[in-house]
Amino acid sequence: MNAIPREMRAFLWRDARQLIPLVAMLVVVTTLILTLWLFTDDNFDGYVPSVWIPLILPTLLAAGCGAILVGNEKETRTLKWIASLPVQPARVFQSKLLVATVALIAMWLAALLLLVGMSVAGSDSIRDVASLTKTSIPWNVSFWVVHTIFILVAGMYAAWRIENAFGSLVAMIPIAGVPISLATISYKCYLIASGHYYDQESATALATLFTLPAIALMVWLGYRAAIRFFAADPPPRVASSANESQQGLFSWIDPWKPPASGIPSAKPFRISLATLLWQAFHQNRLAFIGLSACVLLGMICLALTATQRSYNLVGDSLNLFWVAGFFALSWLGVLSFCGDGSAKSLKFLADRGVSPSTVWLGRHLMPIAIVSAALLVYGLSQRSILAGGYLRAGPMFSMAVITAVMLVIYGVSQWTSMMIRVLGGSVFLAPLLSVVCIGWLIAQWTWIGSPVWVMVICIALPYAVTLMLMKRHMDDRRDLRFWLINFAAIAVGIVGLPIAQCAYQISQFPTISESRRAELQSMAMKFGTDSASPFAIMRVDWNENDYLSKTWDGKPTGQQIAKRLDAIQDRPQDWLEIPSRASQPLQFDTSVLEASIGSAEYYRLRMVDDPSEAAMEQFEAWCEFLIEYGQRMRLSSRLWDQDGADEVAIWLTHTFAKTEMQQFWDRPTTREAMQFISAADDRNEARRRAVLESWTEYHDNIESDSPSRSDFGGYYSLLDFQSTPDFQRPYLVDRRMDVIASVAIEMIDAAENGASTMPMRQLLHQVLFDNELAFDSGPYSDRSAISAMSPNFSGNPNQARVPAVKWYGPWEQDAITLYRSWQKAESTQRQSTVPEVK
Amino acid sequence: MGRQAKRSTEKLYLIAVILPPVLLVGSFIADLSLRSRAKKEVINQVELLSPQVRGISQSRDRLEEKLSPATTADFPTADWYVIARSGERFSSALVHDVTDAKELVPPGQEWLAAPLIEKLVDQERPLLDRLSQLIDDEAASQSNQDRQTDVRLPLSILPPVPTDMLRRAFQVAYHRGEMDRCLKLLELMLAAYGQLGNPQIAASAARHFVYPLLKPSLQYNVWNADQLAKLREIAEPLADVRSNWIATMESMLARKLDTLSLDGSSLIDGSSAVATNDQAPFETDPRHILQVLDFYESMIAAKNPGTMQHIDRVREIDNDYYNHQLPGFSLTSMPFAVALDSPVGQRLVGAYRATDSFESVIQHKLIIAAIAVRQYQAKTGDMPTQISDLRKVGLTSEDWRLFGSETLLIEGSNELLKLSTIHLKGWLMKQRNEATNSSIVVPRTTLEMWSGAE
């Protein structure tokens, strides 16, 4: 340690201290992006390579070191003070280079640790850290290590060489691309000359090879620039002739001349808005003009990108220009409160009591004018592109959207520049934070479902905060309150408000109280959850045992099928494999039920035409099967199967109510049918059990993370939310299921007590079709309930089935009426057949 | 002087800075104002349109009432639905698996599917008798008001007519040579669609279900003179192209309105009202809706459907829309400047439908000419040698003229006559490619007609 000279130790300590804010900012930003990545991992992994997140740390540090260690010191003129001290300039250069290198090594270690952590966490983009050293250039970690060293020394050189800090930062961007561009051009020339194919490993190796000497060159150039900076200023040239004096060169007598205007102005200092505008513009005139031109050009190119010219050289250039426009806009925002002499000029205005809001307006009016002009240019370009017809262009964002995006970029950037007064920090952080903020707004729109007013607040907040803090900024007061306001605006306004609004939206979705949940749970306990799982009815495979041989086209002949039909009686067991145990619940299969009703109807019509014993037996075989099917679906613990049982009951009610069927009312099958359709209490009990068991099973599956959790009592469609944002869905699904269960039980209770079921049906409609379908058009309307037609015909054909649609519809009253008529007819018949007792 | 110059510079600075934001805000305000005016216009136009669109709903409601009464007491002895369901039992589903099940095989030729189809048809005969009875009852009970109401039900809502059952019966009757039965079945099929829907449904049904049976049946000399005269009667009034075109366009418009979240449009799917998605600024730009309404209005008004001029006009409307208009260009739309929800997806549908209309006319002419060929044969004992021979059985040149100089053609021998027509889509494709390749032969579709019964 003693080997290091004393002044060198002081420089090292001083430079290290200067880098601390940049390191802290990078850590905060990386943590923020990492947090967002963790939240959006499932959605964006694969689209946004997560390998870039750890790379932020070393890359931005390398790019910012020059601006912080040299540019900032030039702006504050502390380097000039150092130059006046009796120290060797080389020591100053060495100290800064050493501190920057050590910081870069530290950042790389942190980045590699992060990469390892993320690969352990299982990111799709980083399966194996070691493999990242073998990929092509943008993701090749070993190349990045070398390249960040080059960026670091290039940044240092630019900062030493160029007086203007912002200019040095901008100049660094093309310098950073020189080695890789030279390597690419050389490699492509080599490929053309040799006829070889592109090999990414060779390309990466060549780029590294070009970068290594470039590093040495930049260090040497930087050293020279530093030495030149510390060298004494050349003496002013003295005019040796009258001619030269006329050209503006001083002569030795000039300083002693009296001023040209002897009388001071009556109003020496005017604080009008125009003056402030003038000052804002002239303070960074070159930068301002350059950035404005970039923004305007970027907007034209953005409009042109929609002309479907992408994937070629022109399209790529357009993309390059609008990306440049994005950076330019962000830096325009940065220049509002940062930049050469900005702090001094603001302090100057503060000292003269100029209103902070006037100064704030003065700093923003010019960039806002540029943004507005750029938007008008965008609108006009867009209009002229589309004037030739829609087919000339692909989708292009409207001016309103681009306005919002530009306001976000500019707003976030100017806020960043107020928080981080170091130009080097703001210049790199502002575009990054703008992108994060745009991403957050897009997420609000598409994923969280924030309303427009929330997004407007998020866009306006950065402006409101800088206006509020303008006075402190002008006074250069960065006390606790300053940071608290900034923190509160981010935490409450930008992050908290959309989440709170989303939480409010979720809370407005119907749900059940804890007491109701407990009540449902206790009801479910009474039934228990040990019901047998319902079995599916399988179709008999006629191809089994090679009964049907195939023809040339793979299909049987009519003769073969007809023979098979002759061999069977066309009874249910000829077509279906029905589980034999009567207590075994069955699953509702729509195609089986439709075809069975078709067969039953066919034989019923035959029987009505010819009421022979054989015809009756055939009808009764199908009818008895349907009754048994209905009964065994009633045994099921799934809501879906209960609704299948209802379809059977509806068919039986309509069928046996027909006048022509009254002649068969004395048959045992009719008795069975009547018992099935009239058993309202059993039906209610079965529905109640199915609701509670479906609900309990749904929650059990969620807790056990079972793969079968995607249904509720056999209904898969209940988990679909058509227009609900993705983020809200997981929170709404459970609420929806709870409400369905609770309302279904309420409906059963209401029907048992003779009350109307309309309020329950309305609530079911609300939780399933809110904002998507009017109640009268939905499946729970009266119109749908009275319809005996199949749901495919009576409702929207694309609409999925939903539970309890036919519960307590008019058919249930019809069933009771029919049962009473049948009972009456049967008792009359019994009386007429009983022999008269004398 | 200096101060004045300074002040004018100040003013210049202020104007230069304030003008762009003022222009920007002004253009947004102007856009929103135009948007609001267009919205009122849309409401008026949709109000005017609603009777036509609601007609679809009324027609559908009447059908549903007829098929599904509110209570069991209202159920008729046998209803349409029961017959349709009976045709969908387990055994009837087997036909899909059988070789040659969909072929129309003339008498005397081997038909591999015959044993099964005949068995099913024998089983289903009582069902068809009931259907026939049901149609007679409906015809007797239907009020005049129902008949007079001109409402159009889109084909997407097909009434439960047991078409498969009727087709099977026709196949078997044809194979057995029972041509009177065949004729009766064709009439039954048309009557079923006519009674449940309306004349437009019957016309569409003819194209979809009757022509595919009638056309191949004319390949052999199996119909007698009386039957052929009856077939002419059945086939001649079917080509109500104008009504079909209007019904098709109104149906497309109704669906379009549905996607634009306008009340009254999802009537097609059985809803009487739709919840509107009216949360500005995410609604569809009303100026775009006006363009869509104008687009369909022009389509509906396009004259002479079923002609080449009509196809050209429809293409013109298409081109005008896509190449010379900004589809709902707006500064304030979210998120895109132009409506992506324009009828872009249906771009070819207009021209396709117009071609389809013309194709239906051409097919209709082919069917009439084919019946006339058989009538000529019945009258003279020989097959005609040229198309003008059909004047003898009451056809005029208008009946075989297609468009321009193109007509139906008769070629071949007395044994095998080939009646051919232009293949319209192929012809249009040739026309499109003529500039680059003039050697393309005009494609034709041919109906081979044998002089004998086998």
Short mmCIF file of C-alpha atoms in Angstrom, two decimals, chain B residues 18-321:
data_model
loop_
_atom_site.label_atom_id
_atom_site.label_comp_id
_atom_site.label_asym_id
_atom_site.label_seq_id
_atom_site.Cartn_x
_atom_site.Cartn_y
_atom_site.Cartn_z
CA ILE B 18 -46.60 27.65 -29.33
CA LEU B 19 -47.81 27.01 -32.89
CA PRO B 20 -46.99 23.27 -33.19
CA PRO B 21 -48.71 22.26 -29.92
CA VAL B 22 -51.72 24.42 -30.81
CA LEU B 23 -51.93 22.81 -34.26
CA LEU B 24 -51.59 19.37 -32.72
CA VAL B 25 -54.30 19.93 -30.12
CA GLY B 26 -56.47 21.58 -32.79
CA SER B 27 -56.16 18.59 -35.09
CA PHE B 28 -57.11 16.25 -32.25
CA ILE B 29 -60.16 18.37 -31.41
CA ALA B 30 -61.19 18.49 -35.09
CA ASP B 31 -60.79 14.72 -35.36
CA LEU B 32 -62.89 14.10 -32.27
CA SER B 33 -65.56 16.48 -33.53
CA LEU B 34 -65.73 14.68 -36.91
CA ARG B 35 -65.88 11.43 -35.05
CA SER B 36 -68.78 12.58 -32.92
CA ARG B 37 -70.68 13.80 -36.00
CA ALA B 38 -70.08 10.45 -37.72
CA LYS B 39 -71.36 8.66 -34.65
CA LYS B 40 -74.71 10.42 -34.90
CA GLU B 41 -74.89 9.57 -38.58
CA VAL B 42 -74.17 5.90 -37.79
CA ILE B 43 -77.00 5.82 -35.26
CA ASN B 44 -79.39 7.24 -37.86
CA GLN B 45 -78.30 4.83 -40.55
CA VAL B 46 -78.44 1.78 -38.29
CA GLU B 47 -81.92 2.88 -37.21
CA LEU B 48 -82.95 2.90 -40.87
CA LEU B 49 -81.31 -0.47 -41.45
CA SER B 50 -82.75 -2.17 -38.42
CA PRO B 51 -86.08 -3.29 -39.97
CA GLN B 52 -84.19 -5.31 -42.57
CA VAL B 53 -81.78 -6.74 -40.05
CA ARG B 54 -84.52 -7.35 -37.51
CA GLY B 55 -86.45 -9.21 -40.16
CA ILE B 56 -83.86 -11.95 -39.82
CA SER B 57 -84.58 -12.14 -36.12
CA GLN B 58 -88.36 -12.21 -36.57
CA SER B 59 -88.08 -14.98 -39.07
CA ARG B 60 -85.90 -16.94 -36.72
CA ASP B 61 -88.22 -16.38 -33.76
CA ARG B 62 -91.22 -17.58 -35.74
CA LEU B 63 -89.35 -20.70 -36.71
CA GLU B 64 -88.39 -21.36 -33.13
CA GLU B 65 -91.94 -20.85 -31.91
CA LYS B 66 -93.19 -23.22 -34.55
CA LEU B 67 -90.68 -25.88 -33.65
CA SER B 68 -90.58 -25.52 -29.93
CA PRO B 69 -93.78 -24.45 -28.22
CA ALA B 70 -93.53 -23.07 -24.72
CA THR B 71 -95.39 -25.87 -22.96
CA THR B 72 -95.88 -29.53 -23.59
CA ALA B 73 -99.62 -28.98 -24.07
CA ASP B 74 -98.88 -27.10 -27.27
CA PHE B 75 -96.93 -29.95 -28.83
CA PRO B 76 -98.50 -31.24 -32.04
CA THR B 77 -98.92 -34.95 -32.64
CA ALA B 78 -95.72 -35.19 -34.56
CA ASP B 79 -93.43 -32.29 -34.97
CA TRP B 80 -90.63 -31.48 -37.31
CA TYR B 81 -88.07 -31.86 -34.65
CA VAL B 82 -89.07 -35.42 -33.82
CA ILE B 83 -88.77 -36.48 -37.44
CA ALA B 84 -85.40 -34.80 -37.77
CA ARG B 85 -84.19 -36.49 -34.58
CA SER B 86 -85.46 -39.89 -35.71
CA GLY B 87 -83.30 -39.54 -38.78
CA GLU B 88 -80.24 -39.23 -36.55
CA ARG B 89 -80.45 -42.53 -34.73
CA PHE B 90 -77.55 -44.96 -34.32
CA SER B 91 -78.20 -47.06 -37.43
CA SER B 92 -78.61 -44.12 -39.81
CA ALA B 93 -75.21 -42.80 -38.79
CA LEU B 94 -73.63 -45.93 -40.32
CA VAL B 95 -74.06 -44.67 -43.89
CA HIS B 96 -71.07 -42.37 -43.50
CA ASP B 97 -68.81 -45.42 -43.23
CA VAL B 98 -70.08 -47.27 -46.30
CA THR B 99 -68.59 -47.40 -49.79
CA ASP B 100 -70.57 -45.53 -52.49
CA ALA B 101 -73.07 -44.30 -49.94
CA LYS B 102 -73.45 -40.92 -51.64
CA GLU B 103 -73.54 -42.14 -55.26
CA LEU B 104 -76.63 -41.79 -57.44
CA VAL B 105 -76.64 -45.08 -59.31
CA PRO B 106 -79.05 -45.66 -62.24
CA PRO B 107 -81.36 -48.66 -62.40
CA GLY B 108 -79.67 -51.89 -63.35
CA GLN B 109 -76.18 -50.87 -62.26
CA GLU B 110 -74.47 -52.35 -59.23
CA TRP B 111 -74.55 -50.17 -56.11
CA LEU B 112 -72.38 -51.41 -53.25
CA ALA B 113 -74.18 -49.38 -50.63
CA ALA B 114 -77.65 -50.46 -51.77
CA PRO B 115 -78.40 -53.17 -49.15
CA LEU B 116 -77.82 -50.78 -46.25
CA ILE B 117 -79.39 -47.68 -47.78
CA GLU B 118 -82.44 -49.63 -48.93
CA LYS B 119 -82.82 -51.11 -45.47
CA LEU B 120 -82.67 -47.69 -43.87
CA VAL B 121 -85.06 -46.16 -46.39
CA ASP B 122 -87.57 -48.92 -45.80
CA GLN B 123 -87.31 -48.23 -42.09
CA GLU B 124 -87.74 -44.52 -42.66
CA ARG B 125 -90.71 -44.63 -44.99
CA PRO B 126 -93.23 -43.94 -42.16
CA LEU B 127 -91.19 -40.92 -41.13
CA LEU B 128 -91.37 -39.45 -44.61
CA ASP B 129 -95.10 -40.09 -44.73
CA ARG B 130 -95.39 -38.13 -41.51
CA LEU B 131 -93.27 -35.37 -42.95
CA SER B 132 -95.54 -35.17 -45.95
CA GLN B 133 -98.58 -34.98 -43.70
CA LEU B 134 -96.93 -32.31 -41.59
CA ILE B 135 -96.23 -30.16 -44.64
CA ASP B 136 -99.87 -30.43 -45.74
CA ASP B 137 -101.04 -29.43 -42.26
CA GLU B 138 -98.64 -26.50 -42.17
CA ALA B 139 -99.71 -25.32 -45.60
CA ALA B 140 -103.34 -25.39 -44.48
CA SER B 141 -102.74 -23.60 -41.18
CA GLN B 142 -100.23 -20.98 -42.24
CA SER B 143 -101.70 -17.51 -42.14
CA ASN B 144 -101.62 -15.23 -45.14
CA GLN B 145 -99.66 -12.72 -43.11
CA ASP B 146 -96.82 -15.18 -42.69
CA ARG B 147 -96.68 -15.78 -46.40
CA GLN B 148 -96.68 -12.12 -47.24
CA THR B 149 -93.90 -11.10 -44.88
CA ASP B 150 -90.72 -10.82 -46.86
CA VAL B 151 -88.12 -11.85 -44.38
CA ARG B 152 -84.92 -13.63 -45.16
CA LEU B 153 -83.48 -16.30 -42.98
CA PRO B 154 -79.78 -16.88 -43.57
CA LEU B 155 -78.73 -20.35 -44.54
CA SER B 156 -76.67 -20.58 -41.36
CA ILE B 157 -79.94 -21.21 -39.52
CA LEU B 158 -81.15 -24.30 -41.27
CA PRO B 159 -84.57 -25.52 -40.22
CA PRO B 160 -84.63 -29.15 -39.08
CA VAL B 161 -85.48 -30.72 -42.42
CA PRO B 162 -84.33 -34.38 -42.59
CA THR B 163 -82.32 -33.77 -45.73
CA ASP B 164 -80.15 -36.89 -45.38
CA MET B 165 -83.22 -39.05 -45.02
CA LEU B 166 -84.78 -37.49 -48.13
CA ARG B 167 -81.56 -37.88 -50.12
CA ARG B 168 -81.33 -41.56 -49.19
CA ALA B 169 -84.93 -42.13 -50.25
CA PHE B 170 -84.23 -40.41 -53.59
CA GLN B 171 -81.12 -42.55 -54.20
CA VAL B 172 -83.06 -45.75 -53.58
CA ALA B 173 -86.09 -44.71 -55.64
CA TYR B 174 -83.77 -43.73 -58.50
CA HIS B 175 -81.88 -47.00 -58.32
CA ARG B 176 -85.17 -48.88 -58.33
CA GLY B 177 -86.43 -46.78 -61.26
CA GLU B 178 -89.34 -45.38 -59.24
CA MET B 179 -89.28 -41.98 -60.88
CA ASP B 180 -92.67 -40.83 -59.61
CA ARG B 181 -91.38 -41.41 -56.11
CA CYS B 182 -88.21 -39.44 -56.99
CA LEU B 183 -90.30 -36.53 -58.18
CA LYS B 184 -92.41 -36.62 -55.06
CA LEU B 185 -89.31 -36.62 -52.88
CA LEU B 186 -87.88 -33.58 -54.66
CA GLU B 187 -91.17 -31.77 -54.14
CA LEU B 188 -91.22 -32.85 -50.53
CA MET B 189 -87.73 -31.50 -49.96
CA LEU B 190 -88.59 -28.14 -51.49
CA ALA B 191 -91.88 -27.96 -49.64
CA ALA B 192 -90.21 -28.73 -46.31
CA TYR B 193 -87.77 -25.86 -46.73
CA GLY B 194 -90.49 -23.63 -48.15
CA GLN B 195 -92.86 -24.27 -45.26
CA LEU B 196 -90.32 -23.89 -42.49
CA GLY B 197 -88.53 -20.92 -43.92
CA ASN B 198 -89.56 -18.83 -46.85
CA PRO B 199 -89.21 -18.77 -50.64
CA GLN B 200 -85.58 -17.72 -50.37
CA ILE B 201 -84.81 -20.73 -48.26
CA ALA B 202 -86.54 -22.95 -50.78
CA ALA B 203 -84.47 -21.39 -53.56
CA SER B 204 -81.22 -21.85 -51.69
CA ALA B 205 -82.22 -25.35 -50.69
CA ALA B 206 -82.81 -26.15 -54.34
CA ARG B 207 -79.28 -25.23 -55.19
CA HIS B 208 -77.76 -26.97 -52.21
CA PHE B 209 -79.85 -30.12 -52.01
CA VAL B 210 -82.06 -30.54 -55.11
CA TYR B 211 -79.66 -29.78 -57.98
CA PRO B 212 -77.03 -32.29 -56.79
CA LEU B 213 -79.71 -34.98 -57.07
CA LEU B 214 -81.52 -33.70 -60.15
CA LYS B 215 -78.47 -33.05 -62.32
CA PRO B 216 -76.92 -36.56 -62.23
CA SER B 217 -80.39 -38.10 -62.51
CA LEU B 218 -80.67 -36.57 -65.99
CA GLN B 219 -77.61 -38.42 -67.25
CA TYR B 220 -79.79 -41.40 -68.09
CA ASN B 221 -83.10 -41.58 -69.89
CA VAL B 222 -85.19 -42.51 -66.88
CA TRP B 223 -87.78 -39.74 -66.65
CA ASN B 224 -90.95 -39.88 -68.78
CA ALA B 225 -92.48 -36.90 -70.58
CA ASP B 226 -94.94 -36.04 -67.79
CA GLN B 227 -92.29 -36.28 -65.15
CA LEU B 228 -89.97 -34.09 -67.18
CA ALA B 229 -92.69 -31.47 -67.57
CA LYS B 230 -93.12 -31.52 -63.80
CA LEU B 231 -89.36 -31.21 -63.30
CA ARG B 232 -89.35 -28.13 -65.54
CA GLU B 233 -92.11 -26.70 -63.34
CA ILE B 234 -90.08 -27.35 -60.20
CA ALA B 235 -86.80 -26.04 -61.58
CA GLU B 236 -87.93 -22.97 -63.52
CA PRO B 237 -89.04 -20.58 -60.77
CA LEU B 238 -86.08 -21.26 -58.53
CA ALA B 239 -83.66 -18.69 -59.77
CA ASP B 240 -84.63 -15.66 -57.67
CA VAL B 241 -81.11 -14.35 -57.89
CA ARG B 242 -81.90 -10.79 -56.91
CA SER B 243 -83.55 -11.80 -53.61
CA ASN B 244 -80.78 -14.26 -52.89
CA TRP B 245 -78.13 -11.60 -53.52
CA ILE B 246 -79.88 -9.12 -51.22
CA ALA B 247 -80.36 -11.79 -48.56
CA THR B 248 -76.69 -12.74 -48.75
CA MET B 249 -75.46 -9.16 -48.51
CA GLU B 250 -77.86 -8.29 -45.68
CA SER B 251 -76.74 -11.36 -43.83
CA MET B 252 -73.09 -10.37 -44.30
CA LEU B 253 -73.91 -6.83 -43.21
CA ALA B 254 -75.68 -8.13 -40.11
CA ARG B 255 -72.64 -10.19 -39.20
CA LYS B 256 -70.39 -7.23 -39.86
CA LEU B 257 -72.50 -5.05 -37.60
CA ASP B 258 -72.18 -7.76 -34.99
CA THR B 259 -68.40 -7.53 -35.07
CA LEU B 260 -68.70 -3.76 -34.79
CA SER B 261 -70.73 -4.17 -31.58
CA LEU B 262 -73.84 -2.50 -32.94
CA ASP B 263 -77.19 -3.35 -31.49
CA GLY B 264 -79.35 -5.52 -33.64
CA SER B 265 -76.62 -7.27 -35.51
CA SER B 266 -76.19 -10.48 -33.59
CA LEU B 267 -79.83 -11.23 -34.23
CA ILE B 268 -78.54 -13.75 -36.65
CA ASP B 269 -77.37 -15.85 -33.76
CA GLY B 270 -80.62 -15.50 -31.93
CA SER B 271 -79.91 -12.57 -29.68
CA SER B 272 -82.36 -9.70 -29.53
CA ALA B 273 -79.89 -7.26 -28.07
CA VAL B 274 -76.17 -7.06 -27.67
CA ALA B 275 -74.19 -5.37 -24.95
CA THR B 276 -72.32 -2.54 -26.63
CA ASN B 277 -68.65 -2.02 -26.15
CA ASP B 278 -68.71 1.73 -26.09
CA GLN B 279 -65.74 2.60 -23.94
CA ALA B 280 -64.05 5.45 -25.75
CA PRO B 281 -61.46 5.62 -27.15
CA PHE B 282 -61.35 1.89 -27.83
CA GLU B 283 -64.52 1.76 -29.91
CA THR B 284 -64.41 1.30 -33.65
CA ASP B 285 -64.18 4.65 -35.39
CA PRO B 286 -67.70 5.62 -36.51
CA ARG B 287 -66.32 6.99 -39.78
CA HIS B 288 -65.16 3.49 -40.56
CA ILE B 289 -68.61 2.12 -39.72
CA LEU B 290 -70.09 4.64 -42.14
CA GLN B 291 -67.71 3.41 -44.82
CA VAL B 292 -68.71 -0.18 -44.11
CA LEU B 293 -72.40 0.74 -44.31
CA ASP B 294 -71.79 2.56 -47.61
CA PHE B 295 -69.82 -0.42 -48.87
CA TYR B 296 -72.66 -2.84 -48.20
CA GLU B 297 -75.27 -0.38 -49.44
CA SER B 298 -73.43 -0.20 -52.76
CA MET B 299 -73.12 -3.99 -52.80
CA ILE B 300 -76.84 -4.46 -52.17
CA ALA B 301 -77.70 -1.85 -54.81
CA ALA B 302 -75.43 -3.43 -57.45
CA LYS B 303 -77.75 -4.11 -60.37
CA ASN B 304 -78.48 -7.33 -62.26
CA PRO B 305 -77.08 -10.01 -59.95
CA GLY B 306 -76.31 -13.19 -61.79
CA THR B 307 -74.69 -11.40 -64.71
CA MET B 308 -71.18 -10.53 -65.77
CA GLN B 309 -71.96 -6.81 -65.37
CA HIS B 310 -72.83 -7.48 -61.77
CA ILE B 311 -69.53 -9.21 -61.11
CA ASP B 312 -67.69 -6.26 -62.69
CA ARG B 313 -69.65 -3.78 -60.60
CA VAL B 314 -68.94 -5.69 -57.38
CA ARG B 315 -65.23 -5.75 -58.20
CA GLU B 316 -65.38 -2.04 -58.87
CA ILE B 317 -66.91 -1.46 -55.42
CA ASP B 318 -64.26 -3.67 -53.87
CA ASN B 319 -61.44 -1.84 -55.64
CA ASP B 320 -62.87 1.53 -54.82
CA TYR B 321 -63.01 0.59 -51.16
#
